[in-house]
CSV table of C-alpha atoms and ligand atoms in Angstrom, one decimal:
chain,number,residue,atom,x,y,z
A,17,MET,CA,116.8,73.3,60.4
A,18,SER,CA,117.7,75.7,63.1
A,19,THR,CA,120.1,73.5,65.7
A,20,THR,CA,117.5,74.4,68.4
A,21,SER,CA,114.1,73.0,67.5
A,22,LEU,CA,113.4,69.3,66.5
A,23,PRO,CA,113.8,68.8,62.5
A,24,THR,CA,109.9,68.8,60.8
A,25,ILE,CA,109.5,65.3,58.7
A,26,ALA,CA,106.9,64.1,56.9
A,27,LEU,CA,105.9,60.4,57.1
A,28,LEU,CA,104.4,58.6,54.5
A,29,GLY,CA,103.3,55.1,54.4
A,30,THR,CA,102.3,52.2,52.3
A,31,GLY,CA,101.9,50.1,53.9
A,32,GLY,CA,103.5,46.9,54.1
A,33,THR,CA,104.7,43.9,57.1
A,34,ILE,CA,105.6,47.0,58.8
A,35,ALA,CA,102.4,48.5,59.0
A,36,SER,CA,100.4,43.9,59.4
A,37,THR,CA,98.5,42.2,61.5
A,38,ALA,CA,98.2,38.7,62.6
A,39,PRO,CA,95.8,37.0,64.9
A,40,SER,CA,98.3,35.6,67.1
A,41,ASN,CA,101.7,36.6,68.2
A,42,THR,CA,103.7,34.3,66.8
A,43,ALA,CA,102.3,34.1,63.4
A,44,LEU,CA,105.2,35.5,61.4
A,45,THR,CA,103.2,34.6,57.8
A,46,ASP,CA,99.7,34.9,57.8
A,47,TYR,CA,99.0,39.1,58.0
A,48,SER,CA,97.3,41.6,56.4
A,49,VAL,CA,98.1,45.1,56.1
A,50,THR,CA,95.5,47.1,59.0
A,51,GLU,CA,97.5,49.9,61.1
A,52,GLY,CA,97.3,53.3,59.6
A,53,ILE,CA,100.3,55.5,59.9
A,54,GLN,CA,98.6,56.8,62.8
A,55,ALA,CA,99.0,54.0,64.7
A,56,LEU,CA,102.4,53.0,63.6
A,57,LEU,CA,103.2,56.5,64.9
A,58,LYS,CA,101.4,56.1,68.0
A,59,ALA,CA,103.1,52.4,68.6
A,60,VAL,CA,106.1,54.6,69.2
A,61,PRO,CA,106.4,57.6,71.9
A,62,ALA,CA,110.2,57.3,72.0
A,63,LEU,CA,109.6,59.3,68.1
A,64,SER,CA,108.5,62.9,69.6
A,65,THR,CA,111.6,63.2,71.0
A,66,LEU,CA,113.7,62.9,67.9
A,67,ALA,CA,111.1,65.1,65.4
A,68,SER,CA,107.8,66.8,64.7
A,69,ILE,CA,106.1,64.7,63.0
A,70,GLN,CA,103.5,65.2,59.9
A,71,CYS,CA,101.8,62.3,59.4
A,72,ALA,CA,100.2,60.9,56.1
A,73,GLN,CA,98.6,58.4,54.0
A,74,VAL,CA,99.6,57.5,50.2
A,75,PHE,CA,97.8,54.2,49.7
A,76,ASN,CA,98.5,51.6,52.1
A,77,VAL,CA,98.3,48.3,50.7
A,78,ASP,CA,101.2,44.9,50.2
A,79,SER,CA,103.9,46.5,48.0
A,80,ARG,CA,103.3,43.8,45.2
A,81,ASN,CA,100.3,45.9,44.6
A,82,ILE,CA,102.6,49.1,43.9
A,83,THR,CA,101.6,50.0,41.1
A,84,ASN,CA,103.9,52.4,37.8
A,85,ASN,CA,101.2,55.7,38.6
A,86,MET,CA,101.1,54.4,42.4
A,87,LEU,CA,105.7,55.4,41.6
A,88,LEU,CA,104.1,58.1,39.8
A,89,LYS,CA,101.8,59.6,42.9
A,90,LEU,CA,103.9,59.3,45.6
A,91,ALA,CA,107.8,60.9,43.5
A,92,ALA,CA,104.8,64.0,42.8
A,93,ARG,CA,104.1,64.5,46.5
A,94,VAL,CA,107.5,63.6,47.8
A,95,ASN,CA,108.7,66.0,45.2
A,96,ARG,CA,106.4,68.6,46.5
A,97,LEU,CA,106.3,68.1,50.7
A,98,LEU,CA,110.5,68.7,50.0
A,99,ASN,CA,110.1,71.8,48.2
A,100,ASP,CA,108.3,73.0,51.3
A,101,ASP,CA,111.0,74.8,53.6
A,102,ALA,CA,109.4,74.2,56.6
A,103,ILE,CA,110.1,69.9,56.7
A,104,ASP,CA,113.4,69.3,56.3
A,105,GLY,CA,113.3,65.2,55.6
A,106,ILE,CA,110.9,62.3,54.7
A,107,VAL,CA,110.1,59.2,56.5
A,108,ILE,CA,108.5,56.6,54.1
A,109,THR,CA,107.0,52.9,55.2
A,110,HIS,CA,106.6,50.1,52.5
A,111,GLY,CA,106.5,46.5,52.3
A,112,THR,CA,109.8,44.5,52.1
A,113,ASP,CA,109.3,42.5,48.5
A,114,THR,CA,109.2,45.7,46.5
A,115,LEU,CA,110.9,48.0,48.4
A,116,GLU,CA,114.2,48.7,47.0
A,117,GLU,CA,112.1,49.3,43.4
A,118,THR,CA,110.7,52.7,44.5
A,119,ALA,CA,113.2,53.4,46.8
A,120,TYR,CA,115.5,53.1,43.9
A,121,PHE,CA,112.9,55.2,41.1
A,122,LEU,CA,112.8,58.1,43.9
A,123,ASN,CA,116.6,58.2,44.5
A,124,LEU,CA,116.1,59.0,40.4
A,125,VAL,CA,114.1,61.1,40.5
A,126,VAL,CA,113.4,63.4,44.0
A,127,LYS,CA,114.9,66.5,43.1
A,128,SER,CA,116.2,67.6,46.5
A,129,ILE,CA,119.2,67.4,48.9
A,130,LYS,CA,117.1,66.6,51.9
A,131,PRO,CA,117.0,63.2,53.6
A,132,VAL,CA,114.5,60.5,52.1
A,133,VAL,CA,114.2,57.6,54.0
A,134,VAL,CA,112.3,53.9,53.2
A,135,VAL,CA,112.2,52.1,56.3
A,136,GLY,CA,110.4,48.7,56.3
A,137,ALA,CA,109.9,45.6,58.5
A,138,MET,CA,110.8,42.3,57.8
A,139,ARG,CA,108.1,41.0,61.3
A,140,PRO,CA,104.6,42.2,62.0
A,141,ALA,CA,103.4,45.0,64.2
A,142,SER,CA,101.9,42.1,66.3
A,143,ALA,CA,104.6,39.6,67.0
A,144,LEU,CA,106.8,39.2,69.5
A,145,SER,CA,109.6,40.5,68.8
A,146,ALA,CA,108.2,42.9,66.2
A,147,ASP,CA,111.4,45.0,64.2
A,148,GLY,CA,109.0,47.5,63.2
A,149,PRO,CA,109.6,50.5,66.0
A,150,LEU,CA,113.3,50.1,65.9
A,151,ASN,CA,112.9,50.5,62.5
A,152,LEU,CA,110.8,52.9,62.0
A,153,TYR,CA,112.2,55.2,65.0
A,154,ASN,CA,115.3,54.6,63.3
A,155,ALA,CA,114.9,56.1,59.6
A,156,VAL,CA,113.4,58.8,61.4
A,157,LEU,CA,116.5,59.5,62.8
A,158,LEU,CA,118.6,59.5,59.6
A,159,ALA,CA,116.1,61.5,58.2
A,160,GLY,CA,116.4,64.3,60.4
A,161,SER,CA,119.9,64.0,60.2
A,162,PRO,CA,121.9,66.9,58.5
A,163,LEU,CA,125.1,63.8,57.6
A,164,ALA,CA,121.9,61.9,55.5
A,165,GLN,CA,121.2,64.6,53.3
A,166,GLY,CA,122.5,65.3,49.2
A,167,LEU,CA,123.2,60.8,50.0
A,168,GLY,CA,120.6,60.3,47.5
A,169,VAL,CA,117.8,58.0,49.3
A,170,LEU,CA,118.2,55.8,51.9
A,171,VAL,CA,116.9,52.8,53.6
A,172,THR,CA,117.0,51.6,56.7
A,173,LEU,CA,116.2,48.2,58.2
A,174,ASN,CA,117.9,45.7,61.0
A,175,ASP,CA,119.9,49.5,62.4
A,176,SER,CA,121.6,49.4,59.2
A,177,VAL,CA,122.1,52.5,56.3
A,178,HIS,CA,121.8,51.3,52.6
A,179,ALA,CA,122.0,53.9,49.6
A,180,ALA,CA,119.0,53.0,46.9
A,181,SER,CA,120.8,52.3,43.8
A,182,LEU,CA,122.7,49.5,46.3
A,183,VAL,CA,120.5,47.5,48.1
A,184,SER,CA,118.0,44.8,47.7
A,185,LYS,CA,116.4,42.5,49.5
A,186,THR,CA,118.2,39.0,50.2
A,187,HIS,CA,116.5,36.8,52.3
A,188,THR,CA,112.7,35.4,52.7
A,189,SER,CA,112.2,35.6,56.3
A,190,HIS,CA,115.4,36.9,58.2
A,191,VAL,CA,115.2,40.3,60.4
A,192,ASN,CA,118.5,40.6,58.0
A,193,ALA,CA,117.0,40.6,55.4
A,194,PHE,CA,118.5,43.7,53.2
A,195,SER,CA,122.1,43.9,51.5
A,196,SER,CA,123.5,45.9,49.5
A,197,HIS,CA,126.6,43.6,48.1
A,198,GLU,CA,130.2,43.5,48.2
A,199,GLN,CA,129.7,47.6,47.8
A,200,GLY,CA,128.0,47.2,52.4
A,201,CYS,CA,125.9,49.6,53.8
A,202,LEU,CA,127.2,53.0,54.3
A,203,GLY,CA,126.9,53.2,57.8
A,204,HIS,CA,125.0,52.1,61.1
A,205,ILE,CA,122.9,53.9,63.5
A,206,SER,CA,123.3,52.5,67.2
A,207,GLN,CA,122.7,53.2,70.1
A,208,GLY,CA,120.2,56.4,68.5
A,209,ARG,CA,123.8,57.4,67.0
A,210,LEU,CA,124.1,57.7,63.0
A,211,HIS,CA,128.0,56.8,62.1
A,212,LEU,CA,128.1,57.0,58.0
A,213,PHE,CA,131.6,55.5,56.8
A,214,GLN,CA,130.7,55.6,53.0
A,215,GLN,CA,128.7,57.9,50.5
A,216,PRO,CA,126.6,56.4,47.3
A,217,HIS,CA,128.9,56.7,43.6
A,218,ARG,CA,126.4,55.8,41.9
A,219,SER,CA,124.5,59.4,40.6
A,220,HIS,CA,121.1,59.9,41.8
A,221,THR,CA,118.8,63.0,42.1
A,222,SER,CA,119.3,66.2,41.2
A,223,ALA,CA,122.2,63.9,39.3
A,224,THR,CA,119.9,62.3,36.5
A,225,PRO,CA,118.5,64.3,34.4
A,226,PHE,CA,115.1,62.7,35.3
A,227,THR,CA,112.2,64.5,35.4
A,228,LEU,CA,109.0,63.5,36.5
A,229,LYS,CA,106.9,66.6,34.5
A,230,GLY,CA,104.3,65.7,32.2
A,231,VAL,CA,105.1,62.3,32.6
A,232,LYS,CA,101.8,60.5,33.0
A,233,THR,CA,102.4,56.6,32.9
A,234,LEU,CA,105.5,54.9,32.4
A,235,PRO,CA,106.9,52.9,29.8
A,236,ALA,CA,106.0,49.7,30.1
A,237,VAL,CA,109.3,47.7,30.6
A,238,ASP,CA,109.1,43.5,31.1
A,239,ILE,CA,111.3,41.3,32.9
A,240,LEU,CA,112.2,37.9,30.8
A,241,TYR,CA,114.0,34.9,33.3
A,242,ASP,CA,116.8,32.7,31.0
A,243,HIS,CA,116.8,29.4,31.9
A,244,GLN,CA,118.2,26.5,30.0
A,245,SER,CA,115.7,25.2,27.3
A,246,ALA,CA,113.9,28.6,27.3
A,247,GLY,CA,111.3,29.7,24.8
A,248,LEU,CA,110.7,31.8,22.6
A,249,HIS,CA,106.9,32.1,22.9
A,250,LEU,CA,107.6,34.4,26.6
A,251,TYR,CA,109.5,37.4,23.3
A,252,GLU,CA,106.7,36.6,21.3
A,253,ALA,CA,103.9,37.8,23.7
A,254,CYS,CA,105.6,40.1,25.1
A,255,ILE,CA,106.0,42.2,22.2
A,256,ALA,CA,102.6,41.0,21.2
A,257,ALA,CA,101.4,43.4,23.8
A,258,GLY,CA,103.1,46.4,23.6
A,259,THR,CA,105.9,45.9,25.3
A,260,GLN,CA,108.3,49.2,25.0
A,261,GLY,CA,111.2,48.0,26.7
A,262,ILE,CA,112.6,43.8,28.1
A,263,VAL,CA,115.3,43.6,30.6
A,264,ILE,CA,116.3,40.0,30.4
A,265,ALA,CA,116.8,38.3,33.6
A,266,GLY,CA,120.2,36.7,32.3
A,267,THR,CA,122.4,33.7,33.9
A,268,GLY,CA,125.7,34.4,35.1
A,269,ASN,CA,127.5,37.9,33.2
A,270,GLY,CA,124.5,38.5,32.0
A,271,SER,CA,125.1,35.2,29.2
A,272,LEU,CA,121.8,34.9,27.1
A,273,SER,CA,120.1,31.2,26.3
A,274,PRO,CA,119.4,30.8,22.0
A,275,GLN,CA,116.3,31.3,22.4
A,276,ALA,CA,116.2,35.0,24.3
A,277,GLU,CA,119.3,35.1,21.3
A,278,LYS,CA,116.1,35.6,19.1
A,279,GLY,CA,114.2,37.4,20.7
A,280,VAL,CA,116.3,40.3,21.3
A,281,ARG,CA,116.7,39.9,17.8
A,282,LEU,CA,112.6,39.6,17.6
A,283,ALA,CA,112.7,42.7,19.6
A,284,ARG,CA,114.9,44.8,17.4
A,285,LYS,CA,112.8,44.3,14.3
A,286,HIS,CA,110.1,46.4,16.6
A,287,ASN,CA,112.4,49.4,18.2
A,288,ILE,CA,112.1,46.7,22.0
A,289,PRO,CA,115.4,47.1,23.2
A,290,CYS,CA,116.4,45.0,25.6
A,291,VAL,CA,118.5,45.1,28.6
A,292,ARG,CA,121.2,42.4,29.7
A,293,SER,CA,121.1,41.9,33.3
A,294,SER,CA,121.6,38.9,35.8
A,295,ARG,CA,120.3,36.3,37.9
A,296,THR,CA,122.8,36.5,40.1
A,297,GLY,CA,122.2,38.6,42.6
A,298,SER,CA,125.1,40.2,42.9
A,299,GLY,CA,127.8,41.6,40.3
A,300,ILE,CA,128.0,44.0,37.2
A,301,VAL,CA,127.3,42.4,34.0
A,302,THR,CA,129.8,43.9,32.0
A,303,SER,CA,129.5,45.5,28.6
A,304,SER,CA,130.8,43.7,26.2
A,305,GLN,CA,131.4,44.9,22.5
A,306,TYR,CA,129.0,42.8,21.3
A,307,ASP,CA,126.5,45.1,22.4
A,308,ALA,CA,126.0,47.7,20.2
A,309,ARG,CA,125.6,45.0,17.4
A,310,ARG,CA,123.3,42.9,18.6
A,311,GLY,CA,121.3,46.3,20.0
A,312,LEU,CA,121.2,45.3,23.8
A,313,ILE,CA,122.2,47.1,27.0
A,314,ALA,CA,124.3,46.1,29.6
A,315,ALA,CA,122.5,46.9,32.8
A,316,HIS,CA,125.9,46.5,35.0
A,317,ALA,CA,125.4,47.3,38.0
A,318,LEU,CA,121.4,47.0,38.2
A,319,ASN,CA,119.5,43.3,39.4
A,320,PRO,CA,116.6,42.9,36.8
A,321,GLN,CA,113.9,44.8,39.2
A,322,LYS,CA,116.2,48.1,39.7
A,323,ALA,CA,117.2,47.3,35.6
A,324,ARG,CA,113.0,47.2,35.3
A,325,ILE,CA,112.6,51.1,36.7
A,326,LEU,CA,116.0,52.7,35.4
A,327,LEU,CA,114.9,51.1,31.0
A,328,ALA,CA,111.7,52.8,32.4
A,329,LEU,CA,112.6,56.6,33.1
A,330,ALA,CA,114.7,56.2,29.9
A,331,LEU,CA,112.4,55.7,27.8
A,332,THR,CA,111.1,59.3,29.1
A,333,GLN,CA,113.7,60.6,27.6
A,334,THR,CA,115.5,58.7,24.8
A,335,SER,CA,115.5,55.7,23.0
A,336,ASP,CA,119.1,55.9,22.2
A,337,ARG,CA,121.2,52.8,22.8
A,338,ALA,CA,124.6,54.2,23.8
A,339,THR,CA,122.9,57.4,26.6
A,340,VAL,CA,120.6,54.6,26.9
A,341,GLN,CA,124.1,52.8,28.1
A,342,SER,CA,125.7,55.3,29.6
A,343,TYR,CA,123.0,55.7,32.2
A,344,PHE,CA,123.7,52.4,33.5
A,345,GLU,CA,126.5,53.0,34.0
A,346,HIS,CA,126.3,55.8,36.0
A,347,TYR,CA,123.1,55.3,38.3
B,862,LIG,N1,104.7,41.1,52.1
B,862,LIG,C1,105.2,42.2,52.4
B,862,LIG,C2,105.3,43.6,51.4
B,862,LIG,O1,106.1,43.5,50.9
B,862,LIG,C3,106.8,41.9,53.1
B,862,LIG,C4,106.8,43.1,54.1
B,862,LIG,O2,106.4,44.6,53.8
B,862,LIG,O3,107.4,42.7,54.3
B,862,LIG,O4,104.2,44.8,51.2
């Protein structure tokens, strides 16, 4: 990027509330995706002071519709764009419900130090005090900043900058719905200036072994939620359906009910790896001395939805339990 000219940012639209409208400006829930990426760009004229922007619509859906195949398509597009010397950074607009899954997936498979920023909004574009326009402005500012290089995939909403590995959605409706929990966010954007105060400590992008070369589909990984009085039937159903990996949203520090333990034993007989994560929403599931004996993998800092992404990518490389466990400790 030259110091005199504006950075060139690729702006990729995928849908979500940021691209949605409702029948009235006080309706904050009953909305649908109606706006293309060009309309989002047009709604924030100040973006032209930050960057030269190239727009593309990759898909335009509520993020609950996003599939593994769509992730593969998006990642291929992102890596192609990042290989282009003319592109300085990428902004992806996305629904917030599954934003952390896409951001974390890209964080593991993007091979570049150029900034990739995933952004959404909690209020539809038609709402009073819609948060999308400022979030988008901040995302373009972040993607165009040399300070954001080499930090892995970033997420910004509500003036905060988060690492894809740490962030998750923790509120159903507030504009302050994203949190990096006790690790904290990486920085803030205020008055059009980026303030970063820490770096992500987990390895990402080029420092992971994950490439998508030759990967046509991702291994199917299911998440099973554990609870009092859980049954074995969900494990039996997953195995019968051909699952290739199971993530258990366990209680507390990833502890398992007796039926989940039986499910793990059954899965092991079919060579299906099981990851112990936690349904608590924060904290680390620490490795137990019994994990190796039981064929289990501890999710460490990853919540169940991110553990699903890492296990699916891990299974494209190896089925060795110890290697998969080390991935969970590093990424
Ligand atoms: N349902 C929306 C989505 O994830 C929620 C949002 O974007 O805030 O696409």
